[in-house]
């Protein structure tokens, strides 16, 4: 098997396949680990953790711990981030080596008869063929006209994650997962941030009750959010120190940095594909069926290259699914409706399954319950109480909850708490099934138990 692309989709396919005994070649033109490891999930969460440490030290006096007023040494922050990336990338590389995956350094393209050309890297020009080929070349940040990356003011996530210094003021265009994570991180570290979002709310796709909690917290922390506004362009000041971003109805803001986070596009640009049956749709996604098979027999595509949620964990799952399909195991297709989503801004957001709105739109008669972290012992102890857990269930005739349709969390460490909500949704558990379980005390995850319990028609604390 040959895999083109060494991000989460590609390296998962390579590791999983080689672990089962397939003879695997993996083509990667950059460092092993792809967007997730080098310019995505890992560095973004590392910088958000820096923001968390900053808040903790700043607020330490509340615990009777006297620390001096924190300041950020950005160079140290960047070094720590890079050390973590390097360690993880080294780990992936040695796992691949341990499983005897042949790694080709260069760009791979696919032609007729499963012929893969590898060029432009340390491996030189190589032609390789294999009965099975997996395309996993990922995605790139979108930009918008008038906001091209310029090496000075305009950045995408690629540049933000290794910027030399924090700006004093920044505009973040796009209030999706990336925009909110960067806004949160920079805001906590003292940057004056304005989020400019075209839609009526930030974090579209999240339950609106969860989004409101994030918006309130941002406001409290001085992060300005402007929704329903279009940006018109930016004009650098002759001094070269700042630029004016025009938006909405003749409004503008003066900033030192503009972060463009308006989505990512699939990256099939170097794949060739002439003479193959692999189809690319009008948005650039490689077309696949529910088992990640392209139109060319023996060629699969996974990860951000295909039109499924652009998440590293989805890519891992698709990489493994493709291997199981190659092995003829007839794997069950992934159910993207139940995908776990985790957004690491402060407060964090995590969910799986229907929002209240999408459940109603899908024709379910629903009953919901939401409980707040303000009443949770562990959240109080930690000093982080903004947030809720909301459970959406099918309404039974007596008004209590039946099958759990969606679990939405916003608040402290919820990305680490989603697990049981994810299982409940995807296992199609009922309220009664889950309410019977004991939640350890004192934990933040008790709030999920309380919320589920309240949908039985009885409750304990709330
Ligand atoms: P996104 O699609 O999630 O959000 C982009 C936002 O930009 C949308 O709200 C959109 O309405 C807005 N927008 C688009 N054009 C605009 C314009 N001209 N002016 C103002 N607003 C505009 O994309 P994002 O945040 O860049 O993330 C890319 C992908 O990576 C997404 O699929 C995201 O879910 C995924 N991702 C997930 C993370 C997580 O789950 N923690 C972290 C980072 C990325």
Coordinates of N, CA and C in Angstrom, one line a residue, residues 286-414:
X286 N -12.0 15.5 -2.7 CA -12.0 14.3 -3.5 C -13.2 13.5 -3.1
X287 N -13.9 13.1 -4.2 CA -15.2 12.4 -3.9 C -15.0 11.0 -3.5
X288 N -15.7 10.6 -2.5 CA -15.6 9.2 -1.9 C -16.9 8.7 -1.6
X289 N -17.0 7.4 -1.4 CA -18.3 6.8 -0.9 C -18.1 6.6 0.6
X290 N -19.1 6.0 1.2 CA -19.1 5.9 2.7 C -17.9 5.1 3.3
X291 N -17.2 4.4 2.5 CA -16.0 3.7 3.0 C -14.7 4.3 2.5
X292 N -14.8 5.6 2.1 CA -13.6 6.4 1.7 C -13.1 5.9 0.4
X293 N -13.9 5.2 -0.5 CA -13.4 4.7 -1.8 C -13.6 5.8 -2.8
X294 N -12.6 6.2 -3.6 CA -12.7 7.1 -4.7 C -13.3 6.4 -5.9
X295 N -13.4 7.2 -7.0 CA -14.0 6.6 -8.2 C -13.0 5.6 -8.9
X296 N -11.7 5.6 -8.4 CA -10.7 4.7 -9.0 C -10.6 3.5 -8.1
X297 N -10.9 2.3 -8.7 CA -10.8 1.1 -7.9 C -9.4 1.0 -7.3
X298 N -9.3 0.7 -6.0 CA -8.0 0.5 -5.3 C -7.4 1.8 -4.8
X299 N -8.2 2.9 -4.9 CA -7.7 4.2 -4.4 C -8.7 4.8 -3.4
X300 N -8.2 5.1 -2.2 CA -9.1 5.6 -1.1 C -8.6 7.0 -0.8
X301 N -9.5 7.8 -0.2 CA -9.0 9.2 0.2 C -9.6 9.4 1.6
X302 N -8.8 10.0 2.5 CA -9.2 10.2 3.9 C -8.9 11.6 4.4
X303 N -9.4 12.0 5.5 CA -9.0 13.2 6.2 C -9.6 14.5 5.6
X304 N -8.9 15.6 5.7 CA -9.4 16.9 5.3 C -9.6 17.0 3.8
X305 N -9.0 16.0 3.0 CA -9.1 16.0 1.6 C -10.6 15.6 1.1
X306 N -11.3 15.0 2.0 CA -12.7 14.6 1.7 C -13.7 15.4 2.5
X307 N -14.9 15.5 2.1 CA -15.9 16.4 2.7 C -16.6 15.7 3.9
X308 N -15.8 15.5 4.9 CA -16.3 15.1 6.2 C -15.7 16.0 7.3
X309 N -16.1 16.0 8.6 CA -15.6 17.0 9.5 C -14.1 17.1 9.5
X310 N -13.6 18.3 9.4 CA -12.2 18.5 9.3 C -11.5 18.5 10.7
X311 N -11.4 17.3 11.2 CA -10.9 17.0 12.5 C -9.9 15.9 12.5
X312 N -8.8 16.1 13.2 CA -7.7 15.0 13.2 C -8.3 13.7 13.6
X313 N -9.2 13.7 14.6 CA -9.7 12.3 15.1 C -10.6 11.7 14.0
X314 N -11.3 12.5 13.2 CA -12.0 11.9 12.1 C -11.1 11.3 11.1
X315 N -10.0 12.0 10.8 CA -8.9 11.5 9.9 C -8.4 10.2 10.4
X316 N -8.1 10.1 11.7 CA -7.6 8.8 12.3 C -8.6 7.7 12.0
X317 N -9.8 8.0 12.2 CA -10.9 7.0 12.1 C -11.0 6.6 10.6
X318 N -10.9 7.6 9.7 CA -11.0 7.3 8.3 C -9.8 6.5 7.8
X319 N -8.6 6.8 8.3 CA -7.4 6.1 7.9 C -7.6 4.6 8.3
X320 N -8.1 4.3 9.4 CA -8.3 2.9 9.9 C -9.4 2.3 9.1
X321 N -10.5 3.0 8.8 CA -11.6 2.5 8.1 C -11.1 2.1 6.7
X322 N -10.3 2.9 6.0 CA -9.8 2.6 4.7 C -9.0 1.3 4.7
X323 N -8.2 1.1 5.8 CA -7.4 -0.1 5.9 C -8.3 -1.3 6.0
X324 N -9.3 -1.2 6.8 CA -10.2 -2.3 7.0 C -11.0 -2.6 5.7
X325 N -11.2 -1.6 4.9 CA -11.9 -1.8 3.6 C -10.9 -2.5 2.7
X326 N -9.7 -2.1 2.7 CA -8.6 -2.7 1.8 C -8.5 -4.2 2.2
X327 N -8.6 -4.5 3.4 CA -8.5 -5.9 3.9 C -9.8 -6.7 3.6
X328 N -10.8 -6.0 3.1 CA -12.1 -6.7 2.7 C -13.0 -7.0 3.9
X329 N -12.8 -6.2 5.0 CA -13.5 -6.5 6.2 C -14.9 -5.9 6.3
X330 N -15.4 -5.3 5.2 CA -16.7 -4.6 5.2 C -17.0 -3.8 6.4
X331 N -16.1 -2.8 6.7 CA -16.3 -2.0 7.9 C -17.5 -1.2 7.9
X332 N -18.1 -1.0 9.1 CA -19.3 -0.2 9.2 C -18.8 1.3 9.0
X333 N -19.5 2.0 8.1 CA -19.2 3.4 7.8 C -19.2 4.2 9.1
X334 N -18.5 5.3 9.1 CA -18.5 6.2 10.2 C -19.8 7.0 10.2
X335 N -20.3 7.3 11.4 CA -21.5 8.0 11.6 C -21.1 9.5 12.0
X336 N -21.0 10.4 11.0 CA -20.5 11.7 11.3 C -21.4 12.5 12.2
X337 N -22.7 12.1 12.2 CA -23.6 12.8 13.1 C -23.2 12.7 14.5
X338 N -22.5 11.6 14.9 CA -22.1 11.4 16.3 C -20.7 11.8 16.6
X339 N -20.0 12.5 15.6 CA -18.6 12.9 15.8 C -18.5 13.7 17.1
X340 N -17.4 13.4 17.8 CA -17.2 14.3 19.0 C -16.4 15.6 18.5
X341 N -16.9 16.7 19.0 CA -16.3 18.0 18.7 C -15.8 18.6 19.9
X342 N -14.5 19.1 19.9 CA -13.9 19.7 21.0 C -13.3 21.0 20.6
X343 N -13.7 22.1 21.2 CA -13.1 23.4 20.9 C -12.5 24.0 22.2
X344 N -11.2 24.4 22.1 CA -10.4 24.6 23.3 C -10.2 26.0 23.7
X345 N -11.1 26.9 23.3 CA -11.1 28.3 23.8 C -11.5 28.2 25.2
X346 N -11.4 29.3 25.9 CA -11.8 29.4 27.3 C -13.1 30.2 27.4
X347 N -14.2 29.6 27.8 CA -14.4 28.3 28.3 C -14.5 27.3 27.1
X348 N -14.0 26.0 27.4 CA -14.0 25.0 26.3 C -15.5 24.6 25.9
X349 N -15.6 24.1 24.7 CA -16.9 23.6 24.2 C -16.7 22.2 23.7
X350 N -17.6 21.3 24.1 CA -17.4 19.9 23.6 C -18.8 19.4 23.4
X351 N -19.0 18.6 22.3 CA -20.4 18.1 22.1 C -20.3 16.9 21.1
X352 N -21.4 16.2 21.2 CA -21.7 15.1 20.2 C -23.2 15.0 20.0
X353 N -23.5 14.7 18.8 CA -25.0 14.5 18.4 C -25.7 15.8 18.2
X354 N -27.1 15.7 18.2 CA -27.9 16.8 17.9 C -27.8 17.9 18.8
X355 N -27.9 19.1 18.3 CA -28.3 20.3 19.1 C -29.8 20.3 19.3
X356 N -30.3 21.1 20.2 CA -31.7 21.1 20.4 C -32.4 21.5 19.1
X357 N -31.9 22.4 18.4 CA -32.5 22.9 17.2 C -32.5 21.8 16.1
X358 N -31.3 21.1 15.9 CA -31.2 20.1 14.8 C -32.1 18.9 15.2
X359 N -32.2 18.6 16.4 CA -33.1 17.5 16.8 C -34.5 17.8 16.4
X360 N -35.0 19.0 16.7 CA -36.3 19.4 16.4 C -36.5 19.4 14.9
X361 N -35.5 20.0 14.2 CA -35.6 20.0 12.7 C -35.6 18.6 12.1
X362 N -35.0 17.6 12.8 CA -35.0 16.2 12.3 C -36.3 15.5 12.7
X363 N -37.2 16.3 13.3 CA -38.6 15.7 13.6 C -38.7 15.0 15.0
X364 N -37.7 15.2 15.8 CA -37.8 14.6 17.2 C -38.6 15.4 18.1
X365 N -39.4 14.8 18.9 CA -40.1 15.5 20.0 C -39.1 15.4 21.2
X366 N -38.5 16.6 21.6 CA -37.4 16.5 22.5 C -37.7 17.1 23.9
X367 N -36.9 16.6 24.8 CA -36.9 17.2 26.2 C -35.5 17.5 26.5
X368 N -35.2 18.6 27.1 CA -33.8 19.0 27.4 C -33.6 19.4 28.8
X369 N -32.4 19.3 29.3 CA -32.1 19.8 30.6 C -30.7 20.3 30.6
X370 N -30.5 21.5 31.3 CA -29.2 22.1 31.3 C -28.8 22.4 32.8
X371 N -27.6 22.0 33.2 CA -27.2 22.3 34.6 C -25.9 23.1 34.5
X372 N -25.7 24.0 35.5 CA -24.6 25.0 35.4 C -23.5 24.5 36.3
X373 N -22.2 24.8 35.9 CA -21.1 24.4 36.7 C -21.0 25.2 38.0
X374 N -21.7 26.3 38.0 CA -21.6 27.2 39.2 C -22.1 26.4 40.5
X375 N -22.9 25.3 40.3 CA -23.3 24.5 41.4 C -22.5 23.3 41.6
X376 N -21.4 23.1 40.8 CA -20.6 21.9 40.9 C -19.4 22.1 41.9
X377 N -19.3 21.2 42.8 CA -18.2 21.4 43.8 C -16.8 21.5 43.3
X378 N -16.5 20.6 42.4 CA -15.1 20.6 41.8 C -14.8 21.9 41.0
X379 N -15.8 22.3 40.2 CA -15.6 23.5 39.4 C -15.4 24.7 40.3
X380 N -16.1 24.8 41.5 CA -15.9 25.8 42.5 C -14.5 25.8 43.0
X381 N -14.1 24.5 43.4 CA -12.7 24.4 44.0 C -11.7 24.9 43.0
X382 N -11.8 24.5 41.7 CA -10.9 24.9 40.7 C -11.0 26.4 40.4
X383 N -12.1 27.0 40.7 CA -12.3 28.4 40.5 C -12.7 28.7 39.0
X384 N -13.4 27.8 38.4 CA -13.7 27.9 37.0 C -15.1 27.5 36.8
X385 N -16.1 28.4 36.9 CA -17.5 27.9 37.1 C -18.4 28.4 35.9
X386 N -17.9 29.1 34.9 CA -18.7 29.5 33.8 C -19.0 28.2 33.0
X387 N -20.3 27.9 32.7 CA -20.5 26.9 31.8 C -21.7 26.0 32.2
X388 N -22.1 25.2 31.2 CA -23.3 24.3 31.4 C -23.0 22.9 30.8
X389 N -23.8 22.0 31.2 CA -24.0 20.7 30.5 C -25.4 20.6 30.1
X390 N -25.7 20.4 28.8 CA -27.0 20.3 28.3 C -27.2 19.0 27.6
X391 N -28.3 18.3 28.0 CA -28.6 17.0 27.4 C -29.9 17.1 26.7
X392 N -29.9 16.6 25.4 CA -31.1 16.6 24.6 C -31.6 15.2 24.4
X393 N -32.8 14.9 24.8 CA -33.3 13.5 24.7 C -34.6 13.4 24.0
X394 N -34.9 12.3 23.5 CA -36.3 12.1 22.9 C -37.3 12.1 24.0
X395 N -38.4 12.8 23.8 CA -39.4 12.9 24.9 C -40.3 11.7 24.9
X396 N -40.4 11.1 26.1 CA -41.3 9.9 26.2 C -42.7 10.5 26.5
X397 N -43.7 9.6 26.3 CA -45.1 10.1 26.5 C -45.3 10.8 27.9
X398 N -44.6 10.3 29.0 CA -44.8 10.9 30.3 C -44.0 12.1 30.5
X399 N -43.3 12.6 29.5 CA -42.5 13.8 29.6 C -41.1 13.6 30.0
X400 N -40.7 12.4 30.4 CA -39.3 12.2 30.8 C -38.5 11.9 29.5
X401 N -37.2 11.7 29.7 CA -36.3 11.5 28.5 C -36.1 10.1 28.2
X402 N -36.1 9.8 26.9 CA -35.9 8.5 26.4 C -34.4 8.4 25.8
X403 N -34.3 8.1 24.6 CA -33.0 8.0 24.0 C -32.2 9.4 24.0
X404 N -31.0 9.3 24.3 CA -30.1 10.5 24.4 C -29.7 10.9 22.9
X405 N -30.1 12.1 22.5 CA -29.8 12.5 21.1 C -28.6 13.4 21.0
X406 N -28.3 14.2 22.1 CA -27.2 15.1 22.0 C -26.7 15.5 23.4
X407 N -25.4 15.7 23.5 CA -24.8 16.1 24.7 C -23.9 17.3 24.4
X408 N -24.2 18.4 25.1 CA -23.4 19.7 24.8 C -22.9 20.2 26.1
X409 N -21.6 20.5 26.1 CA -20.9 21.0 27.3 C -20.1 22.2 27.0
X410 N -20.2 23.1 27.9 CA -19.3 24.3 27.8 C -18.8 24.6 29.2
X411 N -17.5 24.8 29.4 CA -17.0 25.0 30.7 C -15.7 24.4 30.9
X412 N -15.3 24.3 32.2 CA -13.9 23.8 32.6 C -13.7 22.4 32.1
X413 N -12.6 22.2 31.4 CA -12.1 20.8 31.0 C -13.2 20.0 30.3
X414 N -14.2 20.6 29.7 CA -15.2 19.8 29.1 C -14.7 18.9 27.9

